[in-house]
Coordinates of C-alpha atoms in Angstrom, one line a residue:
Chain G
M1190 CA 111.2 112.0 123.9
T1191 CA 110.5 115.0 126.1
E1192 CA 107.4 115.8 128.0
T1193 CA 107.1 119.2 126.3
T1194 CA 107.1 117.6 122.8
T1195 CA 104.3 115.2 123.6
R1196 CA 102.2 118.0 125.0
L1197 CA 102.1 119.7 121.6
R1198 CA 99.1 119.3 119.4
P1199 CA 99.5 116.4 117.0
I1200 CA 100.2 117.1 113.3
V1201 CA 97.0 115.3 112.6
D1202 CA 94.5 113.4 114.7
G1203 CA 94.3 109.6 114.6
L1204 CA 97.9 108.9 113.5
F1205 CA 99.1 108.1 117.0
E1206 CA 98.0 108.2 120.6
L1207 CA 99.7 108.9 123.9
D1208 CA 100.2 106.3 126.6
G1209 CA 101.4 108.6 129.3
E1210 CA 104.4 110.2 127.7
Q1211 CA 104.8 107.3 125.3
L1212 CA 103.7 107.8 121.7
V1213 CA 102.0 104.8 120.1
L1214 CA 101.2 104.5 116.4
A1215 CA 97.6 103.7 115.6
G1216 CA 96.9 101.5 112.6
S1217 CA 94.1 99.2 111.6
R1218 CA 93.9 95.5 111.4
C1219 CA 91.6 93.4 109.1
T1220 CA 89.4 91.1 111.1
S1221 CA 89.2 88.7 108.2
C1222 CA 92.8 88.2 107.1
G1223 CA 94.8 90.0 109.9
T1224 CA 96.6 92.4 107.6
V1225 CA 97.8 95.5 109.4
A1226 CA 97.7 98.9 107.8
F1227 CA 99.1 102.3 108.8
P1228 CA 97.7 105.0 108.9
S1229 CA 94.4 103.2 109.7
Q1230 CA 92.0 102.7 106.8
G1231 CA 88.5 101.6 106.5
S1232 CA 89.1 98.6 104.3
C1233 CA 91.8 95.9 103.9
P1234 CA 94.4 96.6 101.1
R1235 CA 95.1 92.9 100.9
C1236 CA 91.7 91.1 100.9
T1237 CA 89.4 94.1 100.3
S1238 CA 87.3 93.3 103.3
D1239 CA 85.7 96.4 104.9
T1240 CA 85.7 95.0 108.5
V1241 CA 88.7 96.4 110.2
E1242 CA 89.5 97.3 113.8
R1243 CA 91.8 99.8 115.4
H1244 CA 95.2 98.3 116.0
L1245 CA 98.1 99.8 118.0
L1246 CA 101.5 99.1 116.5
A1247 CA 104.5 97.7 118.4
R1248 CA 106.8 100.5 119.8
T1249 CA 110.0 98.8 118.8
G1250 CA 111.5 97.2 115.7
T1251 CA 114.4 97.3 113.3
L1252 CA 115.5 99.7 110.6
W1253 CA 114.5 98.2 107.3
T1254 CA 115.9 100.9 105.1
W1255 CA 116.8 104.6 105.3
T1256 CA 118.0 107.6 103.4
T1257 CA 118.8 111.3 103.9
Q1258 CA 117.2 114.5 102.8
G1259 CA 119.9 116.8 101.5
F1260 CA 117.9 119.9 100.5
R1261 CA 114.9 121.7 101.9
P1262 CA 111.7 120.2 100.5
K1263 CA 109.4 122.7 98.7
S1264 CA 106.7 124.5 100.5
P1265 CA 103.9 123.6 100.1
P1266 CA 103.7 120.9 101.2
Y1267 CA 106.7 121.1 103.6
T1268 CA 106.1 123.3 106.6
G1269 CA 109.5 123.0 108.3
P1270 CA 111.7 125.9 109.2
E1271 CA 113.3 128.1 106.4
E1272 CA 116.7 127.4 107.9
F1273 CA 117.3 123.8 106.8
S1274 CA 119.2 121.0 108.5
P1275 CA 119.5 117.7 106.6
Y1276 CA 117.5 114.9 108.2
A1277 CA 117.0 111.2 107.6
V1278 CA 113.9 109.1 107.0
G1279 CA 113.5 105.4 107.0
Y1280 CA 111.2 102.4 107.3
V1281 CA 111.1 100.6 110.6
E1282 CA 109.7 97.1 110.8
L1283 CA 107.5 97.1 113.9
G1284 CA 106.6 93.9 115.7
G1285 CA 107.3 91.9 112.5
E1286 CA 103.9 92.9 111.2
I1287 CA 104.4 96.2 109.2
R1288 CA 107.1 98.6 108.0
V1289 CA 106.3 102.2 108.8
E1290 CA 108.0 105.2 107.2
G1291 CA 109.0 108.0 109.4
R1292 CA 111.5 110.7 110.2
L1293 CA 114.6 109.5 112.1
T1294 CA 116.1 111.5 114.9
E1295 CA 119.6 110.6 113.7
A1296 CA 120.7 112.4 110.5
D1297 CA 124.3 111.1 110.3
P1298 CA 124.6 108.4 107.6
R1299 CA 127.6 106.9 109.5
R1300 CA 125.3 106.2 112.5
L1301 CA 122.5 104.5 110.5
R1302 CA 122.6 100.9 109.4
I1303 CA 119.9 98.5 108.2
G1304 CA 118.9 96.1 110.9
M1305 CA 119.7 98.4 113.9
P1306 CA 117.1 98.3 116.7
M1307 CA 114.8 101.3 116.7
R1308 CA 111.8 102.6 118.7
V1309 CA 109.0 105.1 118.3
T1310 CA 109.5 108.5 119.6
S1311 CA 108.1 112.0 119.2
L1312 CA 109.4 114.9 117.0
A1313 CA 108.5 118.5 117.2
V1314 CA 107.5 119.8 113.7
T1315 CA 105.6 122.8 112.4
G1316 CA 102.0 123.0 111.3
T1317 CA 100.6 124.8 108.3
D1318 CA 99.8 127.7 110.6
G1319 CA 103.4 128.0 111.7
E1320 CA 102.6 126.7 115.2
P1321 CA 104.6 123.8 116.7
R1322 CA 103.1 120.3 116.4
V1323 CA 104.2 116.8 117.4
T1324 CA 104.6 113.9 115.0
Y1325 CA 106.0 110.4 115.4
A1326 CA 109.6 109.6 114.5
F1327 CA 112.1 106.7 115.1
E1328 CA 115.2 106.7 117.3
A1329 CA 118.0 104.2 117.7
V1330 CA 117.4 102.2 120.9
E1331 CA 121.1 102.5 122.0
A1332 CA 121.0 106.2 121.5
A1333 CA 118.0 106.5 123.9
E1334 CA 119.6 104.5 126.7
Chain P
M1323 CA 96.2 85.0 67.8
T1324 CA 96.5 88.7 68.2
P1325 CA 96.9 90.5 64.9
E1326 CA 100.4 91.9 64.2
V1327 CA 100.9 95.6 65.0
A1328 CA 104.0 97.4 63.9
I1329 CA 105.6 100.8 64.4
V1330 CA 106.0 102.3 60.9
G1331 CA 106.9 105.9 61.8
I1332 CA 108.8 107.6 64.6
G1333 CA 109.3 111.3 65.4
I1334 CA 111.1 113.1 68.2
H1335 CA 111.5 116.7 69.3
P1336 CA 115.0 117.1 70.9
F1337 CA 114.9 116.8 74.7
G1338 CA 116.1 119.5 77.0
P1339 CA 115.1 123.1 77.5
H1340 CA 113.6 124.9 74.5
E1341 CA 112.7 128.4 75.4
G1342 CA 109.8 129.9 73.5
L1343 CA 108.3 126.4 72.6
T1344 CA 105.4 124.9 74.4
G1345 CA 105.0 121.2 75.1
L1346 CA 102.2 121.2 72.5
D1347 CA 104.6 122.8 69.9
M1348 CA 107.0 120.0 70.5
A1349 CA 104.2 117.4 70.3
V1350 CA 103.1 118.7 66.9
H1351 CA 106.7 118.7 65.7
A1352 CA 107.2 115.0 66.8
A1353 CA 103.8 114.0 65.3
R1354 CA 104.6 115.5 61.9
A1355 CA 108.0 113.9 61.9
A1356 CA 106.5 110.5 62.7
L1357 CA 103.9 110.9 60.0
A1358 CA 106.6 111.9 57.5
D1359 CA 108.7 108.9 58.5
A1360 CA 105.7 106.6 57.9
G1361 CA 104.9 108.4 54.6
V1362 CA 101.2 109.0 55.6
G1363 CA 99.1 112.0 56.2
F1364 CA 97.2 112.8 59.4
S1365 CA 93.9 112.3 57.5
Q1366 CA 94.8 108.6 57.2
I1367 CA 95.2 108.1 60.9
G1368 CA 92.1 106.2 62.3
F1369 CA 92.9 106.5 66.0
A1370 CA 95.1 108.5 68.3
A1371 CA 96.1 108.4 72.0
G1372 CA 98.6 110.6 73.9
G1373 CA 99.3 112.7 76.8
S1374 CA 101.4 114.9 79.0
D1375 CA 101.7 115.2 82.8
A1376 CA 101.9 119.0 82.9
A1377 CA 101.9 120.5 79.4
G1378 CA 98.4 120.3 78.2
N1379 CA 95.9 118.0 76.4
A1380 CA 97.3 115.9 73.7
D1381 CA 94.1 116.0 71.6
T1382 CA 94.4 119.8 71.1
T1383 CA 97.2 119.0 68.6
V1384 CA 94.4 118.2 66.1
A1385 CA 93.9 122.0 65.7
R1386 CA 97.3 122.0 63.9
L1387 CA 97.6 118.4 62.6
G1388 CA 94.1 118.4 61.1
L1389 CA 90.5 118.4 62.3
T1390 CA 89.6 115.1 60.8
G1391 CA 87.2 113.9 63.5
L1392 CA 89.3 110.9 64.5
P1393 CA 88.8 109.4 68.0
F1394 CA 91.6 110.7 70.2
I1395 CA 92.1 109.6 73.8
N1396 CA 94.0 111.8 76.3
V1397 CA 96.1 109.8 78.7
K1398 CA 97.4 111.0 82.0
N1399 CA 99.1 108.2 83.8
G1400 CA 102.2 109.6 85.4
C1401 CA 105.5 108.0 84.2
A1402 CA 103.4 105.4 82.4
T1403 CA 101.6 108.0 80.2
G1404 CA 103.4 107.0 77.0
G1405 CA 103.2 103.3 77.7
S1406 CA 99.5 103.6 78.5
A1407 CA 98.8 105.5 75.2
L1408 CA 100.8 102.8 73.4
T1409 CA 98.9 100.0 75.1
T1410 CA 95.6 101.7 74.2
A1411 CA 96.6 102.2 70.5
H1412 CA 97.9 98.6 70.2
A1413 CA 94.6 97.3 71.6
M1414 CA 92.5 99.4 69.2
L1415 CA 94.5 98.3 66.2
A1416 CA 94.5 94.6 67.3
A1417 CA 90.7 94.9 67.8
G1418 CA 90.3 96.2 64.2
A1419 CA 89.0 99.6 65.2
A1420 CA 91.6 101.3 62.8
D1421 CA 94.4 100.4 60.5
L1422 CA 96.7 103.3 61.5
A1423 CA 97.2 105.0 64.8
L1424 CA 99.2 107.9 66.2
V1425 CA 100.7 107.9 69.7
V1426 CA 102.2 111.0 71.1
G1427 CA 103.8 111.8 74.5
F1428 CA 105.3 115.2 75.5
D1429 CA 106.0 117.4 78.5
K1430 CA 107.7 120.6 79.6
H1431 CA 108.7 120.8 83.2
P1432 CA 110.5 123.9 84.6
R1433 CA 113.7 123.4 86.7
G1434 CA 112.9 121.9 90.0
A1435 CA 109.4 120.8 89.0
F1436 CA 107.7 117.8 90.6
D1437 CA 106.1 119.0 93.8
P1438 CA 103.3 116.5 94.3
R1439 CA 100.5 117.1 96.8
P1440 CA 99.9 114.2 99.2
E1441 CA 96.2 114.6 98.8
D1442 CA 96.4 113.8 95.1
W1443 CA 98.1 110.5 96.0
G1444 CA 95.6 109.5 98.7
I1445 CA 97.8 110.4 101.6
G1446 CA 97.2 112.9 104.5
S1447 CA 98.8 116.3 104.2
W1448 CA 100.9 115.5 107.3
Y1449 CA 103.1 113.3 105.1
G1450 CA 104.2 116.4 103.1
E1451 CA 104.3 118.8 106.0
T1452 CA 106.7 116.5 107.9
G1453 CA 109.0 116.3 104.8
M1454 CA 108.4 112.9 103.4
M1455 CA 106.6 113.7 100.1
L1456 CA 109.7 113.3 97.9
T1457 CA 110.3 110.7 95.2
T1458 CA 114.0 111.2 95.7
Q1459 CA 113.7 109.7 99.2
F1460 CA 112.0 106.6 97.9
F1461 CA 114.7 106.0 95.3
G1462 CA 117.4 106.4 98.0
M1463 CA 115.6 104.0 100.4
K1464 CA 114.9 101.4 97.7
I1465 CA 118.4 101.2 96.4
Q1466 CA 119.9 101.4 100.0
R1467 CA 118.0 98.3 100.9
Y1468 CA 118.7 96.6 97.5
L1469 CA 122.5 97.2 97.7
A1470 CA 122.6 95.8 101.2
E1471 CA 120.4 92.8 100.4
H1472 CA 122.4 91.8 97.3
E1473 CA 125.8 92.9 98.6
I1474 CA 126.4 95.3 95.8
D1475 CA 129.0 98.0 96.3
P1476 CA 127.6 101.6 96.0
S1477 CA 130.3 102.4 93.4
A1478 CA 128.0 100.6 90.9
L1479 CA 125.8 103.7 91.0
A1480 CA 128.4 106.1 89.6
K1481 CA 129.3 103.5 86.9
V1482 CA 125.7 103.4 85.7
A1483 CA 125.3 107.2 85.6
A1484 CA 128.7 107.6 83.8
K1485 CA 127.5 105.2 81.1
S1486 CA 124.3 107.3 80.7
F1487 CA 126.3 110.5 80.1
R1488 CA 128.6 108.7 77.7
N1489 CA 125.7 107.4 75.7
G1490 CA 124.0 110.8 75.9
A1491 CA 127.1 112.4 74.4
L1492 CA 126.5 110.3 71.3
N1493 CA 122.8 111.2 70.9
P1494 CA 122.1 114.4 69.1
N1495 CA 118.6 114.5 70.7
A1496 CA 119.8 114.2 74.3
W1497 CA 119.8 117.1 76.7
R1498 CA 123.0 116.4 78.6
R1499 CA 125.8 115.6 76.1
T1500 CA 128.9 116.0 78.3
P1501 CA 130.5 112.9 79.7
L1502 CA 131.1 112.9 83.4
S1503 CA 133.6 110.8 85.3
E1504 CA 132.6 108.3 88.0
S1505 CA 134.4 110.5 90.6
Q1506 CA 132.6 113.6 89.4
I1507 CA 129.3 111.8 89.8
A1508 CA 130.1 110.2 93.1
G1509 CA 131.5 113.5 94.4
S1510 CA 128.5 115.7 93.5
T1511 CA 126.0 116.9 96.1
M1512 CA 124.4 114.1 98.2
I1513 CA 120.7 114.3 97.6
S1514 CA 119.3 111.2 99.3
H1515 CA 122.0 108.8 100.5
P1516 CA 123.5 106.9 98.6
L1517 CA 122.3 108.9 95.6
T1518 CA 124.1 112.1 94.5
Q1519 CA 122.9 114.9 92.2
Y1520 CA 124.4 113.5 89.0
M1521 CA 122.9 110.1 89.6
F1522 CA 119.4 111.5 89.2
C1523 CA 117.6 112.6 86.1
S1524 CA 116.1 116.2 86.1
P1525 CA 112.6 117.3 85.1
G1526 CA 112.9 118.1 81.4
E1527 CA 111.2 118.8 78.1
G1528 CA 110.7 116.8 74.9
A1529 CA 108.1 115.0 72.7
V1530 CA 107.9 111.7 70.9
A1531 CA 105.4 110.4 68.4
L1532 CA 104.9 107.0 66.8
V1533 CA 102.8 105.8 63.9
L1534 CA 101.4 102.3 64.4
A1535 CA 99.9 100.1 61.7
R1536 CA 98.2 96.7 61.6
G1537 CA 100.5 94.0 60.1
E1538 CA 99.3 93.9 56.5
R1539 CA 99.2 97.7 56.3
A1540 CA 102.6 97.9 57.9
R1541 CA 104.3 95.7 55.3
A1542 CA 102.7 97.8 52.5
L1543 CA 103.9 101.0 54.0
C1544 CA 107.3 100.3 55.4
R1545 CA 110.4 98.5 54.4
T1546 CA 111.5 98.1 58.0
P1547 CA 108.5 97.7 60.3
V1548 CA 109.3 97.0 63.9
Y1549 CA 106.7 94.8 65.4
L1550 CA 105.2 95.4 68.8
R1551 CA 105.3 91.8 70.0
G1552 CA 104.3 92.4 73.5
V1553 CA 102.9 95.4 75.4
A1554 CA 101.7 95.3 79.0
L1555 CA 100.7 97.8 81.7
R1556 CA 100.4 96.8 85.3
T1557 CA 99.7 98.4 88.7
R1558 CA 101.0 97.3 92.0
R1559 CA 99.7 94.4 94.0
F1560 CA 99.6 94.1 97.8
G1561 CA 103.1 93.7 99.3
T1562 CA 105.2 95.8 96.9
F1563 CA 107.5 98.7 97.9
E1564 CA 106.3 101.9 96.1
V1565 CA 106.9 105.6 96.1
F1566 CA 104.7 107.6 98.5
S1567 CA 104.0 104.8 101.0
P1568 CA 103.6 105.7 104.7
S1569 CA 103.8 102.0 105.3
I1570 CA 104.6 98.8 103.5
S1571 CA 103.8 95.2 104.2
V1572 CA 106.2 92.6 105.5
H1573 CA 104.6 90.2 103.0
E1574 CA 106.7 91.0 100.0
T1575 CA 105.3 90.6 96.4
A1576 CA 106.9 91.0 93.0
P1577 CA 106.8 94.7 91.9
P1578 CA 104.6 95.9 89.0
T1579 CA 107.7 96.1 86.9
T1580 CA 108.1 92.3 87.2
D1581 CA 104.4 91.7 86.5
A1582 CA 104.4 93.9 83.4
A1583 CA 107.7 92.4 82.1
I1584 CA 106.5 88.8 82.5
A1585 CA 103.2 89.7 80.7
A1586 CA 105.0 91.4 77.8
F1587 CA 107.5 88.6 77.3
A1588 CA 104.8 86.0 77.4
Q1589 CA 102.7 87.9 74.9
A1590 CA 105.7 88.1 72.6
G1591 CA 106.8 84.5 73.1
V1592 CA 110.3 85.8 73.8
E1593 CA 112.7 85.1 76.7
P1594 CA 114.5 88.0 78.5
S1595 CA 117.7 86.3 77.4
D1596 CA 116.7 87.0 73.7
V1597 CA 116.8 90.8 74.2
D1598 CA 119.5 92.5 72.2
V1599 CA 118.9 96.1 73.4
A1600 CA 116.9 97.4 76.4
Q1601 CA 115.7 100.8 77.7
L1602 CA 114.9 100.8 81.4
Q1603 CA 113.4 103.5 83.6
D1604 CA 116.4 105.2 85.1
T1605 CA 115.0 108.0 87.2
E1606 CA 118.3 107.6 89.0
A1607 CA 121.2 105.2 88.6
G1608 CA 119.9 102.7 91.2
A1609 CA 116.7 102.3 89.3
E1610 CA 118.5 101.0 86.2
L1611 CA 120.4 98.5 88.4
M1612 CA 117.2 97.2 90.1
H1613 CA 115.1 97.2 87.0
L1614 CA 117.6 95.1 85.2
A1615 CA 116.7 92.3 87.6
E1616 CA 113.1 93.1 88.1
T1617 CA 112.4 92.8 84.4
G1618 CA 114.2 89.5 84.3
L1619 CA 117.1 90.7 82.2
C1620 CA 119.5 89.4 84.8
A1621 CA 119.4 87.7 88.2
H1622 CA 119.2 89.8 91.4
G1623 CA 122.8 90.5 92.5
D1624 CA 124.4 89.9 89.1
Q1625 CA 124.5 93.6 88.2
E1626 CA 128.0 94.2 89.5
G1627 CA 129.3 91.4 87.2
L1628 CA 127.5 92.9 84.2
L1629 CA 129.0 96.3 84.9
R1630 CA 132.5 94.8 85.4
D1631 CA 132.2 93.0 82.0
G1632 CA 130.8 96.1 80.3
A1633 CA 127.8 94.1 79.3
T1634 CA 125.3 97.0 79.5
E1635 CA 127.5 99.3 77.3
I1636 CA 126.6 99.9 73.7
G1637 CA 129.1 97.3 72.6
G1638 CA 128.2 94.8 75.3
R1639 CA 126.1 91.7 75.4
L1640 CA 123.0 93.6 76.8
P1641 CA 123.2 97.3 75.9
V1642 CA 121.0 99.3 78.3
N1643 CA 119.8 102.9 77.8
T1644 CA 121.7 103.4 74.6
D1645 CA 120.3 106.9 74.1
G1646 CA 121.5 108.0 77.6
G1647 CA 118.1 107.3 79.3
C1648 CA 116.4 109.7 81.6
I1649 CA 119.7 110.6 83.2
A1650 CA 121.0 112.2 80.0
N1651 CA 117.7 113.1 78.3
G1652 CA 115.9 114.5 81.4
E1653 CA 112.4 113.4 82.4
P1654 CA 109.5 115.0 80.5
I1655 CA 107.1 112.6 82.2
G1656 CA 104.7 112.1 79.2
A1657 CA 107.5 111.7 76.7
S1658 CA 110.0 109.3 78.3
G1659 CA 108.2 106.0 77.7
L1660 CA 107.9 106.7 74.0
R1661 CA 111.5 108.0 73.8
Q1662 CA 112.5 104.5 74.8
V1663 CA 110.4 102.9 72.1
H1664 CA 111.8 105.5 69.6
E1665 CA 115.3 104.5 70.5
V1666 CA 114.6 100.7 70.2
V1667 CA 113.0 101.3 66.7
L1668 CA 116.1 103.2 65.6
Q1669 CA 118.4 100.5 67.0
L1670 CA 116.4 97.7 65.3
R1671 CA 116.4 99.6 62.0
G1672 CA 120.1 100.0 62.2
A1673 CA 119.7 103.7 62.1
A1674 CA 121.1 104.8 65.5
G1675 CA 124.2 106.5 64.1
E1676 CA 127.1 106.8 66.4
R1677 CA 125.4 104.9 69.2
Q1678 CA 124.2 102.0 67.0
V1679 CA 124.4 98.6 68.8
P1680 CA 126.6 96.4 66.6
G1681 CA 125.5 93.0 65.2
A1682 CA 122.1 94.0 63.8
P1683 CA 120.0 93.7 67.0
K1684 CA 116.7 91.9 66.5
V1685 CA 114.8 92.1 69.8
G1686 CA 114.3 95.2 71.9
F1687 CA 112.7 95.8 75.3
T1688 CA 111.4 99.0 77.0
H1689 CA 110.3 99.6 80.6
V1690 CA 108.8 102.5 82.6
Y1691 CA 107.9 102.7 86.2
G1692 CA 106.2 105.5 88.1
A1693 CA 104.1 106.5 91.1
P1694 CA 102.1 105.2 92.8
G1695 CA 103.3 101.8 91.5
V1696 CA 102.6 101.5 87.8
S1697 CA 104.8 99.9 85.1
A1698 CA 104.6 99.5 81.3
C1699 CA 106.8 97.2 79.3
T1700 CA 107.1 96.5 75.5
V1701 CA 108.9 93.8 73.5
L1702 CA 109.7 94.8 70.0
S1703 CA 111.3 92.9 67.1
R1704 CA 112.0 93.2 63.4

């Protein structure tokens, strides 16, 4: 995670917040049954209660599953660069309470395995106006150290 | 007890690209074929349901089939469009609203179709902008997890796809009729690890229609009625892993496929072990593997053994996707669910030609699955 990336405008408001230079995912938590949702939503998908509170997700977890993207997705909706480099996506189980889907900073299948420790980081992407934006992503913990 | 409902007529327009024909043209072709097969005229049909995802309104076919004033419900329910239309027609016949019903499903997707908008699926546009609005990624991630969890070797994926192409080669209505070897399939372009290009189905074209009759009418009309013993449509519950999900719960629940299959089998009073021929949603090769277990046709993790024994081949103990499935027929979204039923009816009639399952199969099963977590299953028997 670089300081310059986190200073970019977020891809959308409300998905995450910054704690200094650290990006933290912002979900919601049902005050009745404790179920955590991401992105945050106004009602509980499990018990249908509409009393929820803002809930920041754990910054670390493990890779639950992953895959690669071998071709450039269509635009719209994709706003990435014309020149395409394959990337990977995955679900990371954060704090044992939710599995969040996100881009992975590592695109090489040989360096991805289910169960590996991961953490939240930032990723520079492109907005619909062609301007740079920041979104959340996941990186391997060992790669970051 | 629910009154008996049978399929007494089936019609299909060959799948694959047909330049110059619209989806509606193909739907009318299939409907006429199904009516002729049943030996009835459109004026005798008391209820109709049908739909397409991207090729127009099913009820406009009445302009060519006949403006008889019948109630006709348009269905648009993603991959479960055909199954939903069939569920509706079954319920209307069982309720006594009509004696004869027509169900039609069709579609015509150009090459590279399927570019869903996140907003249509209740997700923020950021999801698509950052490159995650792709069904192919979901399929890759679901099978990646499944293979690891059940210690299945990824070579099983090419085996499944090779069977689809072999079966497709025997089906005159299939789009892809050239067998491909496992090494050709495994060596094709990687789309979403571990799934390669030839493990996936492609957006396609085609149409299927069915004529349904209440039991007493069915026996009068048809020498070989195939009874719809169970039909169930389910959506996801909390805790399942579905396509287009920015997050999923750690509290895992059985998928809609399992819920729909259990309901269909219970309605039919049939056990999964009684099934002689099955058609399972195979958007890609991994889906067939997972759906075998999710529908209860085998235990989780037993798929490798089934493949090794050739059990899912046409001559095996549990033939699956005998017409080549979506992999060989392509995926015209509105038509695929009814194609499965069409194939099971042919197999139970003993009229499936070169790809006929030997031993006079008695019980058939069909299953579709689609976004954002919907499944329809049927149990059929002679």
